[in-house]
Amino acid sequence: MTVKPILLMLRTDSSGDIEVRAADPDVPQVSVLDFGVTRGDGVFESIGVVGGRPQALEPHLERLAKSAAMLDLPEPPLDVWRSAVFQSIELAGPDDAGEELLVKLIYTRGIEGGDDTATGWVHLFSSGPYDHEREGGISVVTLDRGYRSDVATTSPWLLQGAKTLSYAVNKAALREAGRRGADDVIFVSTDGIVLEGPNSTVIALIDGVYVTTPSSLGVLEGTTQAAFFADAEGRGAATEYRSITVDELRAASALWLASSGRQIAPVVTLDGVAVAQDPAFTSAAVGRLLAR
Ligand SMILES: Cc1ncc(COP(=O)(O)O)c(C=O)c1O
């Protein structure tokens, strides 16, 4: 690891102006009374940084604002967050080793009993390596998410489709995958519809079309999957957002999980059954995603 981690704290003053201050990531910076810490009450984004460029910065900022709105948080000033992202990359200095980085944007409801100002920070650090998963693929199990596929419409307070800090369930699902001897998870709804991974979007190749679940079914709008679709469409391939049944998932010609950082990882087994592979395609697609 050659790139030193960078932390920028975003503090709102009494007039509503936001000060961006470089801070030591090795020293505690957040109050024990912060709602983000005590309740997971906040939102976040993880943005890949490759060759000094933040990937899909605008879609990530838009998703941060959308998640914040779903939680009734104050609207995050995106110009301040955007410039803090660039400032963190600048402060990290030149990346001679060509490392892949992640920059995390965290935005919480602030301090319990405080003055109702949100807490924010931007944290840049080295990520990966991801070669093992990109090249060797991942074994995946399907797990019941326990919700119908229409909860985003019927029960918006469940916050499906918001990138909240409450990832304890997602982490528990990954541990369950580990107990079943797998690397990752695809959540399915109680009515048998494919949702998403705990930190990834599902892409399935079905009858020659790249298909993913629409965000109307309570999954995150994946920025990496969107970039994959744009690349595929640019190369003449067909893409579609539609609900996918678990039976269709099992019959797909190929499957990938897409996320910032890892980009795409091919699924090599689904619930213990082998999934067809096209390593040359996956490797070329990863290369194009990294170069975007
Ligand atoms: C639940 C969930 N779905 C999908 C994704 C993929 O989104 P992106 O490609 O924008 O990283 C993530 C990534 O963090 C996630 O946490």
XYZ file of C-alpha atoms and ligand atoms in Angstrom:
308
model
C 0.000 0.000 0.000
C 1.649 3.216 -1.142
C -1.194 5.702 -1.010
C -1.683 7.220 2.418
C -5.296 7.343 3.633
C -6.893 10.793 3.560
C -9.723 12.013 5.760
C -11.682 15.224 5.253
C -14.306 16.217 7.833
C -17.249 18.281 6.586
C -18.566 20.494 9.359
C -21.578 22.776 9.069
C -21.319 26.053 11.031
C -24.202 27.987 12.592
C -24.786 29.975 9.384
C -25.125 26.740 7.389
C -21.766 27.114 5.653
C -19.692 23.964 5.354
C -16.052 23.870 6.289
C -13.912 21.063 4.845
C -10.987 20.217 7.163
C -8.238 17.625 6.668
C -8.045 15.347 9.715
C -5.964 12.434 10.943
C -7.699 9.156 9.966
C -5.856 7.355 12.792
C -7.438 9.563 15.478
C -11.124 9.370 16.517
C -13.066 12.196 14.843
C -16.716 11.301 15.378
C -18.755 11.730 18.564
C -20.033 8.645 20.409
C -23.398 10.454 20.306
C -23.491 10.574 16.513
C -26.664 8.963 15.126
C -24.535 7.360 12.421
C -22.651 5.470 15.141
C -25.479 4.749 17.564
C -28.315 3.998 15.097
C -26.728 3.542 11.666
C -28.861 6.567 10.803
C -27.171 8.016 7.764
C -26.178 7.275 4.193
C -22.968 6.598 2.332
C -21.305 6.064 -1.028
C -18.150 4.173 -2.037
C -16.555 5.478 -5.210
C -13.734 3.728 -7.065
C -10.711 5.861 -7.942
C -8.598 4.551 -10.811
C -5.616 6.448 -12.240
C -6.563 9.461 -10.114
C -10.102 9.601 -11.578
C -13.205 9.090 -9.439
C -15.478 6.687 -11.327
C -19.129 7.600 -11.977
C -18.802 10.572 -9.610
C -22.044 12.275 -10.672
C -24.222 9.111 -10.410
C -22.715 8.494 -6.946
C -23.447 12.095 -5.835
C -26.993 11.847 -7.197
C -27.494 8.564 -5.322
C -26.155 10.173 -2.112
C -28.738 12.947 -2.481
C -31.514 10.447 -3.259
C -30.640 8.272 -0.242
C -30.477 11.383 1.978
C -33.920 12.464 0.764
C -35.356 9.000 1.509
C -34.086 9.367 5.115
C -35.356 12.985 5.400
C -31.781 14.167 5.971
C -30.865 17.746 5.013
C -30.031 17.985 1.316
C -26.276 17.407 0.992
C -24.570 20.291 -0.850
C -23.208 18.262 -3.753
C -20.773 20.948 -4.923
C -19.005 20.740 -1.534
C -18.956 16.926 -1.604
C -17.716 16.887 -5.203
C -14.831 19.227 -4.458
C -13.997 17.266 -1.266
C -13.655 14.102 -3.371
C -11.194 15.834 -5.720
C -9.377 17.392 -2.753
C -8.897 13.967 -1.142
C -7.409 12.584 -4.381
C -5.144 15.619 -4.659
C -3.971 15.261 -1.047
C -3.162 11.574 -1.592
C -0.609 12.669 -4.183
C 0.513 10.869 -7.318
C -0.283 7.177 -7.402
C 2.964 5.842 -8.880
C 2.078 2.211 -8.224
C -1.240 2.545 -10.086
C -3.187 1.312 -7.077
C -6.972 1.196 -7.093
C -8.511 3.380 -4.383
C -11.908 3.848 -2.847
C -13.296 7.119 -1.576
C -16.133 6.812 0.926
C -18.647 9.578 1.515
C -20.438 9.296 4.868
C -23.355 11.527 5.811
C -25.207 11.056 9.122
C -28.071 12.690 11.011
C -25.515 14.256 13.369
C -25.326 14.313 17.143
C -28.200 13.183 19.358
C -29.292 16.214 21.390
C -27.148 18.424 19.146
C -28.074 21.299 16.876
C -29.547 19.194 14.061
C -26.563 19.633 11.751
C -25.499 16.586 9.792
C -22.080 14.976 10.173
C -20.080 14.256 7.049
C -16.715 12.958 6.029
C -14.775 11.809 2.988
C -12.271 8.980 3.445
C -9.889 7.870 0.698
C -7.878 4.656 1.016
C -6.275 1.861 -1.013
C -8.638 -0.907 -2.009
C -8.362 -4.364 -3.466
C -6.564 -6.275 -4.785
C -9.511 -7.746 -6.675
C -7.696 -9.982 -9.213
C -8.670 -13.159 -7.412
C -12.432 -12.449 -7.672
C -12.319 -10.838 -11.123
C -10.335 -13.690 -12.632
C -11.204 -16.683 -10.462
C -14.837 -15.706 -9.955
C -17.034 -16.080 -6.895
C -19.310 -18.750 -5.506
C -22.709 -17.327 -4.658
C -25.721 -18.492 -2.678
C -29.248 -17.150 -2.967
C -30.713 -15.945 0.344
C -34.256 -14.849 1.123
C -34.337 -11.138 1.926
C -37.670 -11.612 3.708
C -39.441 -8.848 1.802
C -41.807 -8.968 -1.171
C -40.496 -7.419 -4.374
C -42.973 -4.516 -4.061
C -41.930 -3.225 -0.616
C -40.303 -0.113 -2.053
C -43.818 0.919 -3.123
C -45.915 -0.460 -0.274
C -43.537 0.327 2.620
C -41.068 3.109 1.756
C -40.071 3.400 5.453
C -38.141 0.139 5.014
C -35.744 2.285 2.947
C -35.145 -0.384 0.326
C -33.134 1.275 -2.441
C -31.431 3.790 -0.117
C -27.729 3.273 0.619
C -28.032 3.602 4.375
C -25.315 3.037 6.954
C -27.390 0.150 8.390
C -25.404 -2.637 6.725
C -25.481 -5.074 9.658
C -28.009 -7.224 7.758
C -25.844 -7.174 4.616
C -22.807 -8.224 6.668
C -24.811 -10.986 8.375
C -25.858 -12.311 4.963
C -22.215 -12.442 3.868
C -21.322 -14.399 7.032
C -24.174 -16.800 6.238
C -22.684 -17.244 2.765
C -19.361 -18.062 4.444
C -21.049 -20.660 6.656
C -22.451 -22.235 3.473
C -18.976 -22.280 1.914
C -19.707 -19.433 -0.522
C -18.161 -16.015 -1.167
C -21.197 -13.871 -1.817
C -24.975 -13.607 -1.859
C -27.832 -12.831 -4.212
C -30.888 -11.736 -2.250
C -34.277 -12.931 -3.507
C -37.695 -11.617 -2.526
C -40.338 -13.724 -0.790
C -42.204 -13.827 -4.118
C -39.223 -15.352 -5.925
C -37.736 -12.293 -7.650
C -33.985 -11.659 -7.888
C -32.975 -8.514 -5.987
C -29.264 -7.648 -5.524
C -26.156 -8.649 -3.595
C -25.398 -7.266 -0.106
C -23.009 -4.849 -1.830
C -23.459 -5.471 -5.525
C -25.857 -5.469 -8.473
C -26.781 -8.678 -10.307
C -26.189 -8.837 -14.068
C -27.571 -11.922 -15.835
C -27.078 -12.887 -19.469
C -30.462 -14.323 -20.501
C -31.198 -15.263 -24.133
C -28.349 -13.008 -25.299
C -29.596 -9.955 -23.349
C -27.824 -8.452 -20.310
C -30.569 -8.111 -17.706
C -30.701 -6.517 -14.266
C -33.375 -5.823 -11.668
C -35.022 -2.362 -11.886
C -34.609 -0.008 -8.917
C -38.431 0.122 -8.608
C -38.117 -3.283 -6.887
C -36.168 -1.744 -4.003
C -32.583 -2.319 -5.133
C -29.851 0.299 -5.413
C -29.273 1.873 -8.810
C -25.833 0.360 -9.447
C -23.309 2.726 -10.967
C -21.001 -0.110 -12.081
C -23.856 -2.060 -13.687
C -24.914 1.160 -15.471
C -21.371 1.549 -16.825
C -21.356 -2.122 -17.872
C -24.693 -1.654 -19.708
C -23.440 1.531 -21.425
C -20.331 -0.344 -22.578
C -22.383 -3.348 -23.752
C -24.842 -1.122 -25.643
C -21.919 0.740 -27.246
C -20.725 -2.632 -28.531
C -24.137 -3.472 -29.991
C -25.403 -5.755 -27.221
C -28.950 -5.647 -25.856
C -29.649 -4.707 -22.214
C -32.825 -4.687 -20.187
C -34.117 -3.655 -16.749
C -36.834 -6.107 -15.726
C -37.763 -8.447 -12.916
C -35.877 -11.751 -13.045
C -37.289 -14.907 -11.482
C -35.060 -17.253 -9.515
C -35.694 -19.930 -12.170
C -34.408 -17.534 -14.854
C -31.356 -16.783 -12.695
C -30.564 -20.505 -12.479
C -30.944 -20.879 -16.262
C -28.869 -17.747 -17.175
C -25.987 -18.215 -19.666
C -23.692 -16.162 -17.395
C -23.892 -14.101 -14.181
C -21.816 -11.306 -12.682
C -21.968 -9.219 -9.516
C -21.103 -5.578 -10.190
C -19.853 -3.022 -7.649
C -17.539 -0.043 -7.313
C -14.039 -1.235 -6.531
C -14.398 -4.867 -7.595
C -16.081 -3.779 -10.876
C -17.469 -7.130 -12.057
C -16.860 -10.602 -10.700
C -18.176 -13.634 -12.584
C -20.357 -16.042 -10.620
C -18.794 -19.502 -10.964
C -21.329 -21.420 -8.885
C -24.872 -20.556 -7.825
C -26.130 -22.555 -4.838
C -23.420 -25.099 -5.617
C -24.289 -25.512 -9.310
C -21.679 -24.494 -11.906
C -22.430 -21.392 -14.020
C -20.965 -21.099 -17.550
C -17.879 -18.859 -17.883
C -16.382 -16.597 -20.559
C -13.076 -15.514 -18.960
C -11.893 -13.615 -22.060
C -15.089 -11.534 -22.124
C -15.005 -10.843 -18.357
C -11.354 -9.844 -18.426
C -11.876 -7.465 -21.384
C -14.986 -5.981 -19.734
C -13.089 -5.404 -16.455
C -10.341 -3.669 -18.472
C -12.858 -1.358 -20.130
C -14.586 -0.619 -16.802
C -11.258 0.284 -15.204
C -10.315 2.508 -18.151
C -13.576 4.494 -18.232
C -26.810 -3.071 -1.787
C -25.945 -2.672 -2.938
N -26.397 -2.872 -4.190
C -25.632 -2.543 -5.270
C -24.371 -1.976 -5.116
C -23.542 -1.654 -6.335
O -23.491 -0.275 -6.539
P -22.251 0.427 -7.243
O -21.968 -0.316 -8.506
O -22.721 1.804 -7.509
O -21.112 0.362 -6.291
C -23.891 -1.731 -3.838
C -22.566 -1.126 -3.690
O -22.132 -0.671 -2.756
C -24.694 -2.078 -2.723
O -24.263 -1.860 -1.472
